[in-house]
Short mmCIF file of C-alpha atoms in Angstrom, two decimals:
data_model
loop_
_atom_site.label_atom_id
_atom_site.label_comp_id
_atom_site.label_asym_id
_atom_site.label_seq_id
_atom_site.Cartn_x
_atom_site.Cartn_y
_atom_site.Cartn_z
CA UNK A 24 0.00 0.00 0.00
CA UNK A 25 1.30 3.25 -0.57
CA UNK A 26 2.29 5.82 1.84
CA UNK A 27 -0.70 8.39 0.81
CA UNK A 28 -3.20 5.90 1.54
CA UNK A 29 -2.25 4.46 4.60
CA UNK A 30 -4.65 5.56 7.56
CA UNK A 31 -7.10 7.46 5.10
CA UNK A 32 -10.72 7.33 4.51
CA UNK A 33 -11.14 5.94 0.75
CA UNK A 34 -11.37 8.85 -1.05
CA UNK A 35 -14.54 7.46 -3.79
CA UNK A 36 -16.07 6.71 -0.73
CA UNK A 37 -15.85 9.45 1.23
CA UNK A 38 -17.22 11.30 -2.30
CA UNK A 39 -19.68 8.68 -2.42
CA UNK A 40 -20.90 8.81 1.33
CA UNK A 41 -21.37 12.88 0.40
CA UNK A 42 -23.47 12.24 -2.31
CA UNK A 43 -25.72 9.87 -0.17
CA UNK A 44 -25.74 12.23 2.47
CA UNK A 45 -26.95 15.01 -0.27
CA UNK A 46 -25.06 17.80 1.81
CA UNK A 47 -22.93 19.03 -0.69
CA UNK A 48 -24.57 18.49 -3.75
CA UNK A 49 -25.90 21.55 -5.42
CA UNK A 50 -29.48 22.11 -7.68
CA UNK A 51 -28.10 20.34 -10.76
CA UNK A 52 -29.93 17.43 -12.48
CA UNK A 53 -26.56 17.14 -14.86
CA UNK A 54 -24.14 17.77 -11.97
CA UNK A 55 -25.81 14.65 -10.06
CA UNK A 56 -25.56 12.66 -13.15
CA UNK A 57 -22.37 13.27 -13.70
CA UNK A 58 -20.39 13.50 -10.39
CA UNK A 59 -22.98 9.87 -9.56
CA UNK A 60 -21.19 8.57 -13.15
CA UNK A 61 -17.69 9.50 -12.02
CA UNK A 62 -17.83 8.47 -8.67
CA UNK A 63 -19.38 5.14 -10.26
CA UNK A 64 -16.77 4.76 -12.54
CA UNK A 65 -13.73 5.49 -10.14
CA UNK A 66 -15.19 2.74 -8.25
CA UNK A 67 -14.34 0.16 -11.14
CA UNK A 68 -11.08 1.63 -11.50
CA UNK A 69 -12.46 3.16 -14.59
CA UNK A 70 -10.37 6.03 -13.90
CA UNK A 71 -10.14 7.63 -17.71
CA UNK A 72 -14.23 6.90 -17.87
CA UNK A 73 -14.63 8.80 -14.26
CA UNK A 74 -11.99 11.61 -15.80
CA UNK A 75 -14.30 12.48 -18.34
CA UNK A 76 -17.58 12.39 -16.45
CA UNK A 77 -15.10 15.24 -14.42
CA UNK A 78 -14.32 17.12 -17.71
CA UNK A 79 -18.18 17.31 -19.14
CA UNK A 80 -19.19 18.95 -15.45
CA UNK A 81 -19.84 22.51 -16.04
CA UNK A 82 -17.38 25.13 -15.32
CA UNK A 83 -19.37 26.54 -12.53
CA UNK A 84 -19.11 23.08 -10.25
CA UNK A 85 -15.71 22.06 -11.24
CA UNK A 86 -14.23 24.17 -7.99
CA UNK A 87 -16.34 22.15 -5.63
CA UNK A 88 -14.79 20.62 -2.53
CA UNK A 89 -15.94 16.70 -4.23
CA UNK A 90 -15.42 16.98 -7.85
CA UNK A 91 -11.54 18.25 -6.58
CA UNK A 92 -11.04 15.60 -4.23
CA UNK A 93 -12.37 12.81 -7.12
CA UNK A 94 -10.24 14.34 -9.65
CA UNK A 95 -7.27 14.23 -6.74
CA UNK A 96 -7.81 11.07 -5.92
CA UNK A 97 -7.32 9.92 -9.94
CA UNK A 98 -3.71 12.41 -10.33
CA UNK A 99 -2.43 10.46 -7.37
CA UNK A 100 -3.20 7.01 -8.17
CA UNK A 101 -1.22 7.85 -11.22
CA UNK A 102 1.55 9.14 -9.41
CA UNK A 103 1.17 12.70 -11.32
CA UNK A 104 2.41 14.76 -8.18
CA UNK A 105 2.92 17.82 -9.63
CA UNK A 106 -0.46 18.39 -11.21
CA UNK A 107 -1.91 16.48 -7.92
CA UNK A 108 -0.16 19.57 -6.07
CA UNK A 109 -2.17 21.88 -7.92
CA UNK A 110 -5.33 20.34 -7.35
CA UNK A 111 -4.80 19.81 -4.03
CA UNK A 112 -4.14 23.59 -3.41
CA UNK A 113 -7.96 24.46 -5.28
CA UNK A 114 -9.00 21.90 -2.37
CA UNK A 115 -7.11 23.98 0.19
CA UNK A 116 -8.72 26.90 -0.95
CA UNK A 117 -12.45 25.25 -1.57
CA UNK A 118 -12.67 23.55 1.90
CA UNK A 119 -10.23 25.30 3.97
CA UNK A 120 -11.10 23.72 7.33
CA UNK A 121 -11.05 20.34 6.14
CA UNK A 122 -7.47 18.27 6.32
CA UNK A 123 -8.26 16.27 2.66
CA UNK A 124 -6.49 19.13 0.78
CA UNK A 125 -3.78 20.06 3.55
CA UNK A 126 -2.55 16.31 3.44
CA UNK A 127 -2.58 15.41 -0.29
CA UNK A 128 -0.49 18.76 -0.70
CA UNK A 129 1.89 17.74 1.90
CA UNK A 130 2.20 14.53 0.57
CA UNK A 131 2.89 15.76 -3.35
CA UNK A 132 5.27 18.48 -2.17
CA UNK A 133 7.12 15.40 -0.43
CA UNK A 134 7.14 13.28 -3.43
CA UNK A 135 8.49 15.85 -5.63
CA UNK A 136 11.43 16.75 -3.20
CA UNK A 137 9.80 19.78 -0.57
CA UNK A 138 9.72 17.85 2.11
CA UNK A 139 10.83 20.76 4.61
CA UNK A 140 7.54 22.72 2.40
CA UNK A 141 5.24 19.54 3.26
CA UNK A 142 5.98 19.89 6.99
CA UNK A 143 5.75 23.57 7.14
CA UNK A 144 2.34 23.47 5.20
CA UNK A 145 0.85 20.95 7.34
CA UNK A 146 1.75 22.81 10.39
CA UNK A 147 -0.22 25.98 8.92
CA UNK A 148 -3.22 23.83 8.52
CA UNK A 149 -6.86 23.60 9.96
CA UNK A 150 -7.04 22.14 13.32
CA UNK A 151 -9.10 19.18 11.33
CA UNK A 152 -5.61 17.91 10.63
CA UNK A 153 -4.91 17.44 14.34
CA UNK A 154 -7.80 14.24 15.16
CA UNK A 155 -6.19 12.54 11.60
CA UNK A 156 -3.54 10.18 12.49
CA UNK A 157 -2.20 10.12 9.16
CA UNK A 158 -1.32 13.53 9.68
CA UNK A 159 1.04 12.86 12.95
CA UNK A 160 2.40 9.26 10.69
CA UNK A 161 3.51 11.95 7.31
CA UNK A 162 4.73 14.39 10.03
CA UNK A 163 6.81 11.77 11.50
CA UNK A 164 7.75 10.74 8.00
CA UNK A 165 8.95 14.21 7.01
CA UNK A 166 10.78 14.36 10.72
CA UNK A 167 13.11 11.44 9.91
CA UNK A 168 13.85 12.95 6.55
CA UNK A 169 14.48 16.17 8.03
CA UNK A 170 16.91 14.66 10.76
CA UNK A 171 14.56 15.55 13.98
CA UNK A 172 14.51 12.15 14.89
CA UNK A 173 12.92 13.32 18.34
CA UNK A 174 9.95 15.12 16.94
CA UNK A 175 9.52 12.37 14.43
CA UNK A 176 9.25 9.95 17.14
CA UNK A 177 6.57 11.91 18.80
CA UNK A 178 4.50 11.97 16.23
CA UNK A 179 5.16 8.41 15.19
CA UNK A 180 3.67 6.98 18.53
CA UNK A 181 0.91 9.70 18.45
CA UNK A 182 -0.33 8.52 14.63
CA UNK A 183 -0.20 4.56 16.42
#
């Protein structure tokens, strides 16, 4: 399993559990449709089927907190950190309080080498991050790199 998924929520389900729960979904018969067929498809692994259900959303949903976090989810699987980083950041800004974009961004600015930027960014994030113990296992992570083998301890046992 790889690093970014260990201790997380599946990400299709999490979208999937918001579309059930209807909270987030705006007044759009085609933006149900749609986000439902992508989230349906990601579930298969269909990810370049799910990628265009993404694309044919309008413009005017394609900033919202789940269709960022689907589209996310599809970047990392392919290991596409750079563009991941990106989206990540839109989910910063979307759903500020919430640690989905805070962690992803961490984690690409790690894989790409910004480790010291991954730790500093987590640090300035919502207090959401703070009850996710896959936050205190990447901050441990990033410790060790770093050579704060004492901090990176800390956080190890906290994320256990």
């Amino acid at each position: 399993m790889a690093e970014w998924q260990r201790g997380r929520v599946d990400t299709v389900m999490t979208v999937t559990d918001f579309l059930a729960s209807g909270l987030l979904i705006p007044n759009s018969v085609d933006f149900k449709r749609q986000f439902r067929a992508a989230c349906g498809y990601a579930e298969l692994g269909m990810t370049a089927e799910s990628t265009a259900e993404l694309n044919a959303i309008d413009d005017e949903f394609q900033h919202r907190p789940e269709v960022l976090q689907l589209r996310l989810h599809h970047l990392m699987r392919k290991k596409h950190w750079s563009r991941a980083l990106t989206v990540s950041r839109r989910l910063c800004r979307a759903a500020p309080q919430a640690s989905a974009g805070f962690l992803h961004a961490g984690f690409c600015l790690h894989q790409i080498g910004r480790t010291r930027e991954a730790k500093e960014l987590l640090l300035r994030g919502p207090t959401a991050l703070l009850k996710e113990p896959i936050y205190y296992y990447n901050m441990g992570c990033y410790e060790v790199l770093l050579g704060n083998l004492k901090d990176a301890r800390v956080h190890l046992q906290i994320s256990f």
